[in-house]
PDB file of C-alpha atoms and ligand atoms in Angstrom:
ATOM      1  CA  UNK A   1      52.590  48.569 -38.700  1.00  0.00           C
ATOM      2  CA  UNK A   2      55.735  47.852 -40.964  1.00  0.00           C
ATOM      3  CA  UNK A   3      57.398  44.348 -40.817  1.00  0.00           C
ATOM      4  CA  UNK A   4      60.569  45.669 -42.202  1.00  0.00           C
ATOM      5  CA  UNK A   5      63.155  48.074 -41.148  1.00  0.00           C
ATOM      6  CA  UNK A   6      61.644  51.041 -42.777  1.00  0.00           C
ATOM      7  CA  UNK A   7      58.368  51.203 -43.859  1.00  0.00           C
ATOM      8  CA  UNK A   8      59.284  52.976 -47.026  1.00  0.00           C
ATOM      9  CA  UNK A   9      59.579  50.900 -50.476  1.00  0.00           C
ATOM     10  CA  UNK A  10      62.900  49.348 -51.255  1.00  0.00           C
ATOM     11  CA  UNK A  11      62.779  48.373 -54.606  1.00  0.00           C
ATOM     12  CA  UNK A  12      63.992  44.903 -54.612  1.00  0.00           C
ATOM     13  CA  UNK A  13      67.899  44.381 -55.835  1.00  0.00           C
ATOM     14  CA  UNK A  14      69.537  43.059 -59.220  1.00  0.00           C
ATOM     15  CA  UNK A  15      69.841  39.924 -57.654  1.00  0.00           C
ATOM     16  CA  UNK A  16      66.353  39.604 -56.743  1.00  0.00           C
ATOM     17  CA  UNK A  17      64.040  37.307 -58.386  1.00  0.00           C
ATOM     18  CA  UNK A  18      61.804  39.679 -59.536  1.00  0.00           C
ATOM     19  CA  UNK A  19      64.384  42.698 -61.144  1.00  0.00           C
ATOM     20  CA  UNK A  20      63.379  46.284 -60.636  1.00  0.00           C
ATOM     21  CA  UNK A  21      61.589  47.632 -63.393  1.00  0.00           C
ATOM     22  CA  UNK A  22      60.610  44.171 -64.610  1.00  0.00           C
ATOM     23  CA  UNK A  23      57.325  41.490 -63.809  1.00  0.00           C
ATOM     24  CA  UNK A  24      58.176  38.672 -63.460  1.00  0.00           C
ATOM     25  CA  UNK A  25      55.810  35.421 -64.934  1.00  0.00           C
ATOM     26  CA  UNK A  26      55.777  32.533 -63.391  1.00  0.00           C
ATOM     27  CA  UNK A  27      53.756  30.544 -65.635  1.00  0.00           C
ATOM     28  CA  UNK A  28      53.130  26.548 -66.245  1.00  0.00           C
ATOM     29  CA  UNK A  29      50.309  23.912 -65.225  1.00  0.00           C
ATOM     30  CA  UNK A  30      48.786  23.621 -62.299  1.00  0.00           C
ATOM     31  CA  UNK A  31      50.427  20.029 -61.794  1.00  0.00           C
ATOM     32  CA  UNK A  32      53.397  18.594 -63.888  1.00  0.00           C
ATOM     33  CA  UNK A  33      51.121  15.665 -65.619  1.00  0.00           C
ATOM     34  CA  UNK A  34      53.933  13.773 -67.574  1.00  0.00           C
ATOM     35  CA  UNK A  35      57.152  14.891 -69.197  1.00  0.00           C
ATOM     36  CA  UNK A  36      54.853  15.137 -72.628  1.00  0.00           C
ATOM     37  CA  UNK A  37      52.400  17.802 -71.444  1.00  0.00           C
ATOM     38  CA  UNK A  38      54.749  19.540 -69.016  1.00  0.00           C
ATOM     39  CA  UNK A  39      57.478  19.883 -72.522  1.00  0.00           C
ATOM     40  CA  UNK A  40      54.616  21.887 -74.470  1.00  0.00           C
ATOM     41  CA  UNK A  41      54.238  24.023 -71.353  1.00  0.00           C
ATOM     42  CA  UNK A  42      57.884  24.751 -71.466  1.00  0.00           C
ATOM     43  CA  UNK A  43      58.319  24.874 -75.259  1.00  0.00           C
ATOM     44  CA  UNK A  44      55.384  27.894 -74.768  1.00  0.00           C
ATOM     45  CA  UNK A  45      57.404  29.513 -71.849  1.00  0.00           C
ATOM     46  CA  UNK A  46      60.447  29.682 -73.554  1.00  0.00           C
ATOM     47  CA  UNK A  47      59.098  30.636 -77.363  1.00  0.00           C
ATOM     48  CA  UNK A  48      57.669  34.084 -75.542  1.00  0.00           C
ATOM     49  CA  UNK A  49      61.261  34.669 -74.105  1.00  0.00           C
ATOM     50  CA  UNK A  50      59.652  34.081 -70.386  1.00  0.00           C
ATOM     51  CA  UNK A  51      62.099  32.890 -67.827  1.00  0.00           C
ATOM     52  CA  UNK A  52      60.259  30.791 -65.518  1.00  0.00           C
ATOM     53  CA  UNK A  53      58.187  27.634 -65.290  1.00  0.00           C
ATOM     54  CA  UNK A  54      55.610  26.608 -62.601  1.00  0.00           C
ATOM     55  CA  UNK A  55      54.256  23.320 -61.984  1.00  0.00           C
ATOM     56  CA  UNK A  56      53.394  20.776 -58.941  1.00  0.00           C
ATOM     57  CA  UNK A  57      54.536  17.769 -58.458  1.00  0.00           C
ATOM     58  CA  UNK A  58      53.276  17.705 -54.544  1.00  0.00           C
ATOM     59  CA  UNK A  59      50.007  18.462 -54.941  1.00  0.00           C
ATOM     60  CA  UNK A  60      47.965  20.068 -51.784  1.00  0.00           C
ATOM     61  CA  UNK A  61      44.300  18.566 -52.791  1.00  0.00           C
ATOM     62  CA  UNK A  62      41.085  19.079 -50.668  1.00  0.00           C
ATOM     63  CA  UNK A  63      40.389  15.203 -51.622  1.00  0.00           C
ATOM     64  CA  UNK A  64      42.822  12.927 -50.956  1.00  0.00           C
ATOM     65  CA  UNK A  65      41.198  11.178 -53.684  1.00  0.00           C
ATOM     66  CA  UNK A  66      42.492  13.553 -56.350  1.00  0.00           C
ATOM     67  CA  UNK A  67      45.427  13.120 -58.083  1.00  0.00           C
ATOM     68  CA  UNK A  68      48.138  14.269 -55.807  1.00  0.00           C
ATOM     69  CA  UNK A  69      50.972  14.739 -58.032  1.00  0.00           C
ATOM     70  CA  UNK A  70      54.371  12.546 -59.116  1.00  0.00           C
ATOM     71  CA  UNK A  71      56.056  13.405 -56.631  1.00  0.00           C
ATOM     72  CA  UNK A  72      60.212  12.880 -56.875  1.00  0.00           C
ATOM     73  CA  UNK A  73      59.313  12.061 -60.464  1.00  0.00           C
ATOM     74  CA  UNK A  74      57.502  15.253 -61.374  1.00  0.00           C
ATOM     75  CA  UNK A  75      60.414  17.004 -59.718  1.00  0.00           C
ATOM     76  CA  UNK A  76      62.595  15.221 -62.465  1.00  0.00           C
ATOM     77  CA  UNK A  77      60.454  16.106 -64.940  1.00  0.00           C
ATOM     78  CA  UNK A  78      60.281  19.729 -64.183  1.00  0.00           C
ATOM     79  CA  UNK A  79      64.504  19.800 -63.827  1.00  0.00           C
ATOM     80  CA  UNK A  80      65.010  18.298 -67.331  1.00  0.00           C
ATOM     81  CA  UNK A  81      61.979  20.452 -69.213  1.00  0.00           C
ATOM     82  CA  UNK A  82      64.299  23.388 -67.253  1.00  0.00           C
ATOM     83  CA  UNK A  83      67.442  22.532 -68.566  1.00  0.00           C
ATOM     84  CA  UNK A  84      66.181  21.569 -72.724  1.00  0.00           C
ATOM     85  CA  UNK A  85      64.147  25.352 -72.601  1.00  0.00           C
ATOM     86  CA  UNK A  86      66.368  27.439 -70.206  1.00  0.00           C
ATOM     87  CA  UNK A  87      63.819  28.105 -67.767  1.00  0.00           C
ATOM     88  CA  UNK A  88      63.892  28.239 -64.170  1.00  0.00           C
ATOM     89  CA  UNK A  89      61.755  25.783 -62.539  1.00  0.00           C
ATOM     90  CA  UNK A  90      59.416  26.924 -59.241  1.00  0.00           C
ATOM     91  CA  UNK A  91      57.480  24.021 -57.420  1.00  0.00           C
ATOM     92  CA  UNK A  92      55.700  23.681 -54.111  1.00  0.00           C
ATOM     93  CA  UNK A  93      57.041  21.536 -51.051  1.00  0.00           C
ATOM     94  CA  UNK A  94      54.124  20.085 -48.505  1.00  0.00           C
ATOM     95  CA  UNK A  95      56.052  19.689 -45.443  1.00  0.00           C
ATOM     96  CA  UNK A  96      59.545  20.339 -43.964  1.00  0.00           C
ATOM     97  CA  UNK A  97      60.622  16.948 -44.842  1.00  0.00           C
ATOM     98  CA  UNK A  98      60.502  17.852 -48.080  1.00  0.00           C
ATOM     99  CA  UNK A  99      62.275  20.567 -48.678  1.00  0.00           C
ATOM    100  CA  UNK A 100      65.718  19.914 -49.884  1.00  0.00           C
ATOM    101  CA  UNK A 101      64.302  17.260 -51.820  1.00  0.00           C
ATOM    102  CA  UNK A 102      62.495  19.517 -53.883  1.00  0.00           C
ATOM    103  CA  UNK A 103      65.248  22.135 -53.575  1.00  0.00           C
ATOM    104  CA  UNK A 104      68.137  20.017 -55.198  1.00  0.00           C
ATOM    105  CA  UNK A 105      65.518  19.628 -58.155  1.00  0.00           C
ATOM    106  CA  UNK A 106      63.806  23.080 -58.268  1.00  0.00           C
ATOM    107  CA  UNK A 107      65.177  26.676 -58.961  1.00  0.00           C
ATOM    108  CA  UNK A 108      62.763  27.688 -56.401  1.00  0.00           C
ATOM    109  CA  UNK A 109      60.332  27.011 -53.408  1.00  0.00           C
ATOM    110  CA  UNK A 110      56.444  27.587 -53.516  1.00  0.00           C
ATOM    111  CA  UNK A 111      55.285  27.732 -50.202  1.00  0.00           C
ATOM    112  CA  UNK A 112      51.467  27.224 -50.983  1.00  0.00           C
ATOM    113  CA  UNK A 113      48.888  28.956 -48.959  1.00  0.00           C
ATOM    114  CA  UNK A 114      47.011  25.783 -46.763  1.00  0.00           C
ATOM    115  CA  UNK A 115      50.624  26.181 -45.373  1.00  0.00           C
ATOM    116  CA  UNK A 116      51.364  29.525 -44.471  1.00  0.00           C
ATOM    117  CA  UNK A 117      51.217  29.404 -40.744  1.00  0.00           C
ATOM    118  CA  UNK A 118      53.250  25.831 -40.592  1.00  0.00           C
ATOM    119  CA  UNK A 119      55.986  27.358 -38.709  1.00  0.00           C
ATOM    120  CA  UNK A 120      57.771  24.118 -38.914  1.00  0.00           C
ATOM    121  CA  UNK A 121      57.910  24.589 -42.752  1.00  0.00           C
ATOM    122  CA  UNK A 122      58.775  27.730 -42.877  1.00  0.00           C
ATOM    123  CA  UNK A 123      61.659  27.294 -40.760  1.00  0.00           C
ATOM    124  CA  UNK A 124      62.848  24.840 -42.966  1.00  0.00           C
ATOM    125  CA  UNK A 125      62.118  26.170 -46.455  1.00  0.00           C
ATOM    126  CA  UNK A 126      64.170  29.413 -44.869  1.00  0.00           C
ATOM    127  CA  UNK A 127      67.359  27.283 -43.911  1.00  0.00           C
ATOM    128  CA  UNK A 128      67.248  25.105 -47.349  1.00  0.00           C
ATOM    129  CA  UNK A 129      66.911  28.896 -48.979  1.00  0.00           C
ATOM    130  CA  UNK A 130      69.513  30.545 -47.019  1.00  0.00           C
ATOM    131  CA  UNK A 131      71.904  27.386 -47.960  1.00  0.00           C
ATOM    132  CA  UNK A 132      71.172  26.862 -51.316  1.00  0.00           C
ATOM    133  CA  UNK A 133      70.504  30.385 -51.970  1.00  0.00           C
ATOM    134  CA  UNK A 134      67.068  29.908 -53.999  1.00  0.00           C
ATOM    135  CA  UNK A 135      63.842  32.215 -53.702  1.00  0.00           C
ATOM    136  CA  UNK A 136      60.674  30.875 -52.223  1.00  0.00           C
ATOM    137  CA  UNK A 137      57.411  32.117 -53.113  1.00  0.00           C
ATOM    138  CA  UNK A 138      55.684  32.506 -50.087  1.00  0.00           C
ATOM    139  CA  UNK A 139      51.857  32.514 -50.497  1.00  0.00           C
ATOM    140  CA  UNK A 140      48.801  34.280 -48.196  1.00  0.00           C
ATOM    141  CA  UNK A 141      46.710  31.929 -46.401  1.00  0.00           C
ATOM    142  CA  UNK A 142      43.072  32.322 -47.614  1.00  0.00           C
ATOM    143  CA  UNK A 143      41.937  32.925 -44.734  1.00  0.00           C
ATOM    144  CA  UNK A 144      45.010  35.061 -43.244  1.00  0.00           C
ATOM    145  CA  UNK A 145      44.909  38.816 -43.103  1.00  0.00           C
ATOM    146  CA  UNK A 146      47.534  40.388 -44.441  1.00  0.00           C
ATOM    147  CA  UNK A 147      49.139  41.367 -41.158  1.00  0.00           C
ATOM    148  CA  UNK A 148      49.236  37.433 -40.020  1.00  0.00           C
ATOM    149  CA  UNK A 149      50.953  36.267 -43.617  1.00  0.00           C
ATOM    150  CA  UNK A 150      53.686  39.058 -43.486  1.00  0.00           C
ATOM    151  CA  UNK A 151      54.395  38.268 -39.663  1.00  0.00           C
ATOM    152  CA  UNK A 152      54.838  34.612 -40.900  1.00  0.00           C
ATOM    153  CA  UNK A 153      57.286  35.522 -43.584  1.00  0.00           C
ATOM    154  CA  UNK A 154      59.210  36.737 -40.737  1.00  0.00           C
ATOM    155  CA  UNK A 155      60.268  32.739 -40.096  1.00  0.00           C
ATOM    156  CA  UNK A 156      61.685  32.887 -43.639  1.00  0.00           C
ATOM    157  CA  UNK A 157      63.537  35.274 -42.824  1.00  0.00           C
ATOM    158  CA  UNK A 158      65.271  34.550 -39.434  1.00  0.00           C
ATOM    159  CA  UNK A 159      65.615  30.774 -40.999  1.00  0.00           C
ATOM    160  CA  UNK A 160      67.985  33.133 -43.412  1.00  0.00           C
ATOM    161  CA  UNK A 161      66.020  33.295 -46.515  1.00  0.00           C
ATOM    162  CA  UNK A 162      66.701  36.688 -48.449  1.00  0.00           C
ATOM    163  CA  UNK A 163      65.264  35.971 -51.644  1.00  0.00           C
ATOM    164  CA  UNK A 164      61.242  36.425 -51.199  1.00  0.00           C
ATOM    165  CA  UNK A 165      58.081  36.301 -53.125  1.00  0.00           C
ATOM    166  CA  UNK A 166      54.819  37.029 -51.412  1.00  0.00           C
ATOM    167  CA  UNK A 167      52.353  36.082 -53.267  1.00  0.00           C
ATOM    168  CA  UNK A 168      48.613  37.172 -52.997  1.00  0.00           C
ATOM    169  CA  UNK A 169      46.015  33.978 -54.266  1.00  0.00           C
ATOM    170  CA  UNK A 170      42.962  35.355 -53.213  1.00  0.00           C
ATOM    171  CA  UNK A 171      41.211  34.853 -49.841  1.00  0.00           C
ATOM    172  CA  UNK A 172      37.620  33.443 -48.432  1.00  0.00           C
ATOM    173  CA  UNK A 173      34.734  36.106 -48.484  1.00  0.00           C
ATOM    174  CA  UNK A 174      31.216  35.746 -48.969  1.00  0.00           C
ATOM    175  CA  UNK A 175      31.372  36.203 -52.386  1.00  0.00           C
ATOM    176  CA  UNK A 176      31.056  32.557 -54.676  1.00  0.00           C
ATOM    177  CA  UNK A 177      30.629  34.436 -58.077  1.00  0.00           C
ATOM    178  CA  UNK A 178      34.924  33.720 -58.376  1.00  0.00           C
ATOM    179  CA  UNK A 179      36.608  30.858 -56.475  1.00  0.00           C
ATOM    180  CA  UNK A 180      38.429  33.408 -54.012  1.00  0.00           C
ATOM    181  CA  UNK A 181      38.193  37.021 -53.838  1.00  0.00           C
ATOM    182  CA  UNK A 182      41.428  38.521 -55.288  1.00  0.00           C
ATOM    183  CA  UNK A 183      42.362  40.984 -52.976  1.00  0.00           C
ATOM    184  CA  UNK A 184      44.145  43.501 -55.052  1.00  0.00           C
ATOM    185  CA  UNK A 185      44.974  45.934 -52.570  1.00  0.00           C
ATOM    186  CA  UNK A 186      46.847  43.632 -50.938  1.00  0.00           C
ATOM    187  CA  UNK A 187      49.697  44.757 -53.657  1.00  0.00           C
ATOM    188  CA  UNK A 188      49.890  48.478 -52.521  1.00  0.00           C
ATOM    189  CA  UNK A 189      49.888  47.412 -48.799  1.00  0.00           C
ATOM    190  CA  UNK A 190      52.058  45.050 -49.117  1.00  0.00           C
ATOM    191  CA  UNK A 191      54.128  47.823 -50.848  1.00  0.00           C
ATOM    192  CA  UNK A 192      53.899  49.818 -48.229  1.00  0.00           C
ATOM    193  CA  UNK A 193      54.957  48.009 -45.524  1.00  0.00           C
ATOM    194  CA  UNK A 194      57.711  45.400 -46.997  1.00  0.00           C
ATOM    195  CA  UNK A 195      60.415  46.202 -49.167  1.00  0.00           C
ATOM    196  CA  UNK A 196      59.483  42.280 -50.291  1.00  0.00           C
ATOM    197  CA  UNK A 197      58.641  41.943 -54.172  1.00  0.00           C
ATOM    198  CA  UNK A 198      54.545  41.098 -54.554  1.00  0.00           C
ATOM    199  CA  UNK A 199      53.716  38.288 -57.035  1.00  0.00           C
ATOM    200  CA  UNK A 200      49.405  37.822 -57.570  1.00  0.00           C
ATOM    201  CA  UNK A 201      48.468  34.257 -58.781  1.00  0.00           C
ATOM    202  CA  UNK A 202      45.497  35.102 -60.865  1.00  0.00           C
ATOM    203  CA  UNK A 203      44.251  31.812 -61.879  1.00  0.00           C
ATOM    204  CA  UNK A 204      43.705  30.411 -58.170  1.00  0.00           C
ATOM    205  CA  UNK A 205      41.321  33.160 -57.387  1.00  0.00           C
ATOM    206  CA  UNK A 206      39.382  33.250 -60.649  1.00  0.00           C
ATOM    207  CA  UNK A 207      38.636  29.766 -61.101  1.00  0.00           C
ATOM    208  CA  UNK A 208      37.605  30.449 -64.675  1.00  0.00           C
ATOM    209  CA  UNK A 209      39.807  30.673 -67.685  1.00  0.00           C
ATOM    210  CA  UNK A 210      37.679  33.879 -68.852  1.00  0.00           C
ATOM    211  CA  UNK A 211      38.558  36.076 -65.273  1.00  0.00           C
ATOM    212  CA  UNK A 212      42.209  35.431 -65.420  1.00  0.00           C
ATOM    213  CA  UNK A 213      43.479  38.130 -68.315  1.00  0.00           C
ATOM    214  CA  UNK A 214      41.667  40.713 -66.764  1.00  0.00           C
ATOM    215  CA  UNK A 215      42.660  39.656 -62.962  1.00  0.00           C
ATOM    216  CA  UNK A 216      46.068  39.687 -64.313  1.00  0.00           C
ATOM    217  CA  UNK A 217      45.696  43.655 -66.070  1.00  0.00           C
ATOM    218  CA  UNK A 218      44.601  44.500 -62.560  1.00  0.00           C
ATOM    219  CA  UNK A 219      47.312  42.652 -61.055  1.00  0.00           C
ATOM    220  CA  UNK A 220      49.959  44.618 -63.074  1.00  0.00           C
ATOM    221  CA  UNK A 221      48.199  47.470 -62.787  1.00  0.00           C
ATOM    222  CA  UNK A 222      48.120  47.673 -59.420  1.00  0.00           C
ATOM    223  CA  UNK A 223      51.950  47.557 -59.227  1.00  0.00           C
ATOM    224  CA  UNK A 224      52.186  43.496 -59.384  1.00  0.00           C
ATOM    225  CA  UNK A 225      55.989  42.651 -59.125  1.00  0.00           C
ATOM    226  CA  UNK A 226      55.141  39.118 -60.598  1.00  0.00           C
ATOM    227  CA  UNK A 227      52.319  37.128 -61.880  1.00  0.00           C
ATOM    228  CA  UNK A 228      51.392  33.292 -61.174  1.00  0.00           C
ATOM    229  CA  UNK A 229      49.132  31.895 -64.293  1.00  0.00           C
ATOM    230  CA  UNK A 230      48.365  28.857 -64.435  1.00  0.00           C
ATOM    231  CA  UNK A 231      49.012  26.727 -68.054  1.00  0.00           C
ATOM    232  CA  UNK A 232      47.987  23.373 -69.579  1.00  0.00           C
ATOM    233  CA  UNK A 233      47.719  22.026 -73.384  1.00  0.00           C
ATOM    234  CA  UNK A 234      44.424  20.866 -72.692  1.00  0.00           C
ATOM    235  CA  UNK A 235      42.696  22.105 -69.824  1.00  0.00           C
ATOM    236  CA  UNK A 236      39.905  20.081 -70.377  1.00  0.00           C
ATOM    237  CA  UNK A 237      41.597  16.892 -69.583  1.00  0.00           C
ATOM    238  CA  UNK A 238      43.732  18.875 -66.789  1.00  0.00           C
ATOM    239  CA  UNK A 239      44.204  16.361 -63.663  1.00  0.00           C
ATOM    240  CA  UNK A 240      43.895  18.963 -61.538  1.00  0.00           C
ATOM    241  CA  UNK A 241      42.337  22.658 -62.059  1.00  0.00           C
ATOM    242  CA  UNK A 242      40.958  22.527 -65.435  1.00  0.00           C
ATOM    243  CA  UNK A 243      38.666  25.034 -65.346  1.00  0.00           C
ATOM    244  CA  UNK A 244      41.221  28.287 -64.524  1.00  0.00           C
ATOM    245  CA  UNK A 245      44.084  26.776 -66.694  1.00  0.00           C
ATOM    246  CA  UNK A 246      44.790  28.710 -69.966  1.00  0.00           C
ATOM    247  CA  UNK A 247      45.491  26.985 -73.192  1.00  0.00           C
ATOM    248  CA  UNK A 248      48.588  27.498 -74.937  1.00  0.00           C
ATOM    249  CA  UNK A 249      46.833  29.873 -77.576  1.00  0.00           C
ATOM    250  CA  UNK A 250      45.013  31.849 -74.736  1.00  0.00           C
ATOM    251  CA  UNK A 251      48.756  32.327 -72.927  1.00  0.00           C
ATOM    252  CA  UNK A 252      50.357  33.492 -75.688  1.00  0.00           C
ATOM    253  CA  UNK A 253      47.732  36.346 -76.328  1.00  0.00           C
ATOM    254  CA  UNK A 254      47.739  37.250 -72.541  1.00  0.00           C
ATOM    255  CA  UNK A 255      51.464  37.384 -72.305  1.00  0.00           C
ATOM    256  CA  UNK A 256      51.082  40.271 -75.803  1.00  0.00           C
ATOM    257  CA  UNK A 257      47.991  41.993 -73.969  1.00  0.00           C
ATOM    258  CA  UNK A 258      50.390  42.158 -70.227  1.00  0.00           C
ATOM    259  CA  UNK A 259      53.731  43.378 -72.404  1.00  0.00           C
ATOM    260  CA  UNK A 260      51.879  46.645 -73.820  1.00  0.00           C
ATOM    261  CA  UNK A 261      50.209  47.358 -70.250  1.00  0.00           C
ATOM    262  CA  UNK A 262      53.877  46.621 -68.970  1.00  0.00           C
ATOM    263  CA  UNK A 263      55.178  48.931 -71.552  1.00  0.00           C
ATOM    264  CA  UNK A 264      52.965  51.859 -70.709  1.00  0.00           C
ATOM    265  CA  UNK A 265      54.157  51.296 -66.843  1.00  0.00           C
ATOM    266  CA  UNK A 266      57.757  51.284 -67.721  1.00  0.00           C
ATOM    267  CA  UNK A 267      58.583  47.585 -67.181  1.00  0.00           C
ATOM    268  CA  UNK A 268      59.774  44.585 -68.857  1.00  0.00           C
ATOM    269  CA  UNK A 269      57.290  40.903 -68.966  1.00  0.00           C
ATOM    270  CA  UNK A 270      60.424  38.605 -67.804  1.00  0.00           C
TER     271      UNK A 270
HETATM  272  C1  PEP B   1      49.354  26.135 -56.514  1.00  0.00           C
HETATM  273  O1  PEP B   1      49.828  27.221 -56.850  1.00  0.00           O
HETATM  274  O2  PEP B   1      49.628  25.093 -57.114  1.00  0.00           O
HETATM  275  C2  PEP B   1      48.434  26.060 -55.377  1.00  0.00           C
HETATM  276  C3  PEP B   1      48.068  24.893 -54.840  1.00  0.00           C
HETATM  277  O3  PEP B   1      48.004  27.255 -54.955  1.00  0.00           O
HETATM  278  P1  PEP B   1      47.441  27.712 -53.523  1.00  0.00           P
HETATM  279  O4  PEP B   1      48.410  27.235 -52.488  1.00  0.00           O
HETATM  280  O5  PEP B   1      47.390  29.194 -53.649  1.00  0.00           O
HETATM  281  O6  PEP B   1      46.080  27.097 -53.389  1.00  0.00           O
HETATM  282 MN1   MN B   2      46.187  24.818 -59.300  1.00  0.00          MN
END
């Protein structure tokens, strides 16, 4: 079953996030920690002529008792790192309430994946989109099929959002040897039956510093529009995620590995 028009690929347009012919990396720490830490993530970004940053400052935690994020003042944080390095900023909202909030910070919206049926949410993010004209990265449940997460997207959509990521983060199996099962083939189906650009978060699913550069050669291999890796100057004292979150050294070596793969498939690391 095709969710769009014609089931055939439509390569997304110049104005797209994600360019054809390019991959786009949206890079940066799992949470934005203080302006110090989320600078040397940008300084990184913007040395390897990337064009994006990542970061949370609402943090969806399992715990409540985990740090959370800064909330309005990570969203500060992330605008002004933007501005000094050039680098668009992408950062997840929680709830509808919070939407244009983070969108008169943010250069985009991360819808994150405990979120992808909230309806409510999506209705929102779409109308904040469709007014402000910003993407939104709009992430598979783990435990959604791929047939429930594209319907969903359809509430972007009629909320008037044109600008789409879908992003694959791995889902629930049976398997506990990686922290979600990366479901590659989600990127060719996807293909097939949206003319939507595919991003893969690779670090979510891996869990493990070591499993993300080769998750993410599989990623582009398989046709991967964008990547989401997660980033941190010391992952060992991350506040959130430190055990998937490349250093700054390890990034920079990933990013040369991905831009000869890239090469050989005729795109551009952007
Ligand atoms: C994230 O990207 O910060 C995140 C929380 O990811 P997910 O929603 O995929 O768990
Ligand atoms: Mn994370």
């Amino acid at each position: 079953m095709s969710w769009s028009s014609s089931a055939k690929r439509v390569k997304p347009s110049d104005s797209s996030v994600c360019p054809p012919n390019s991959v786009v990396l949206f890079a940066g720490p799992c949470a934005v920690e203080s302006e110090g830490q989320f600078a040397e993530v940008a300084r990184c970004v913007s040395d390897l002529g990337l064009s994006w940053i990542r970061g949370g400052a609402f943090k969806p935690r399992t715990n409540p008792y985990s740090f959370r994020g800064l909330g309005e003042k990570g969203l500060a944080i992330m605008a002004d790192a933007g501005n000094r390095f050039g680098l668009s900023t992408l950062t997840e909202v929680l709830c509808a309430e919070q939407c244009r909030l983070v969108a008169s910070y943010a250069g985009g919206l991360q819808i994150g994946a405990r979120n992808f049926q909230n309806f409510s949410l999506l209705e929102e993010a779409g109308r904040v989109c469709a007014d402000t004209g910003k993407p939104v990265l709009f992430k598979r449940g783990f435990a959604g099929t791929i047939a429930e997460w594209l319907s969903a997207c359809e509430y972007l959509k009629m909320a008037g959002a044109s600008n789409i990521v879908l992003c694959e983060r791995g889902i629930r199996t049976f398997e506990t040897a990686t922290r979600f099962t990366l479901d590659i083939a989600a990127v060719p189906v996807v293909h097939h039956q949206s003319d939507l650009p595919v991003c893969v978060d690779v670090s979510h699913p891996a869990g493990a510093q070591h499993l993300v550069p080769p998750l993410a050669k599989a990623a582009l291999a398989a046709g991967a529009d964008a990547l989401m890796v997660e980033v941190h100057p010391h992952p060992a004292s991350a506040l959130s995620d430190g055990m998937q979150q490349l250093d700054l050294h390890q990034f920079e070596t990933l990013v040369e590995e991905l831009r000869v793969l890239a090469a050989a498939l005729g795109k551009t690391i952007i």
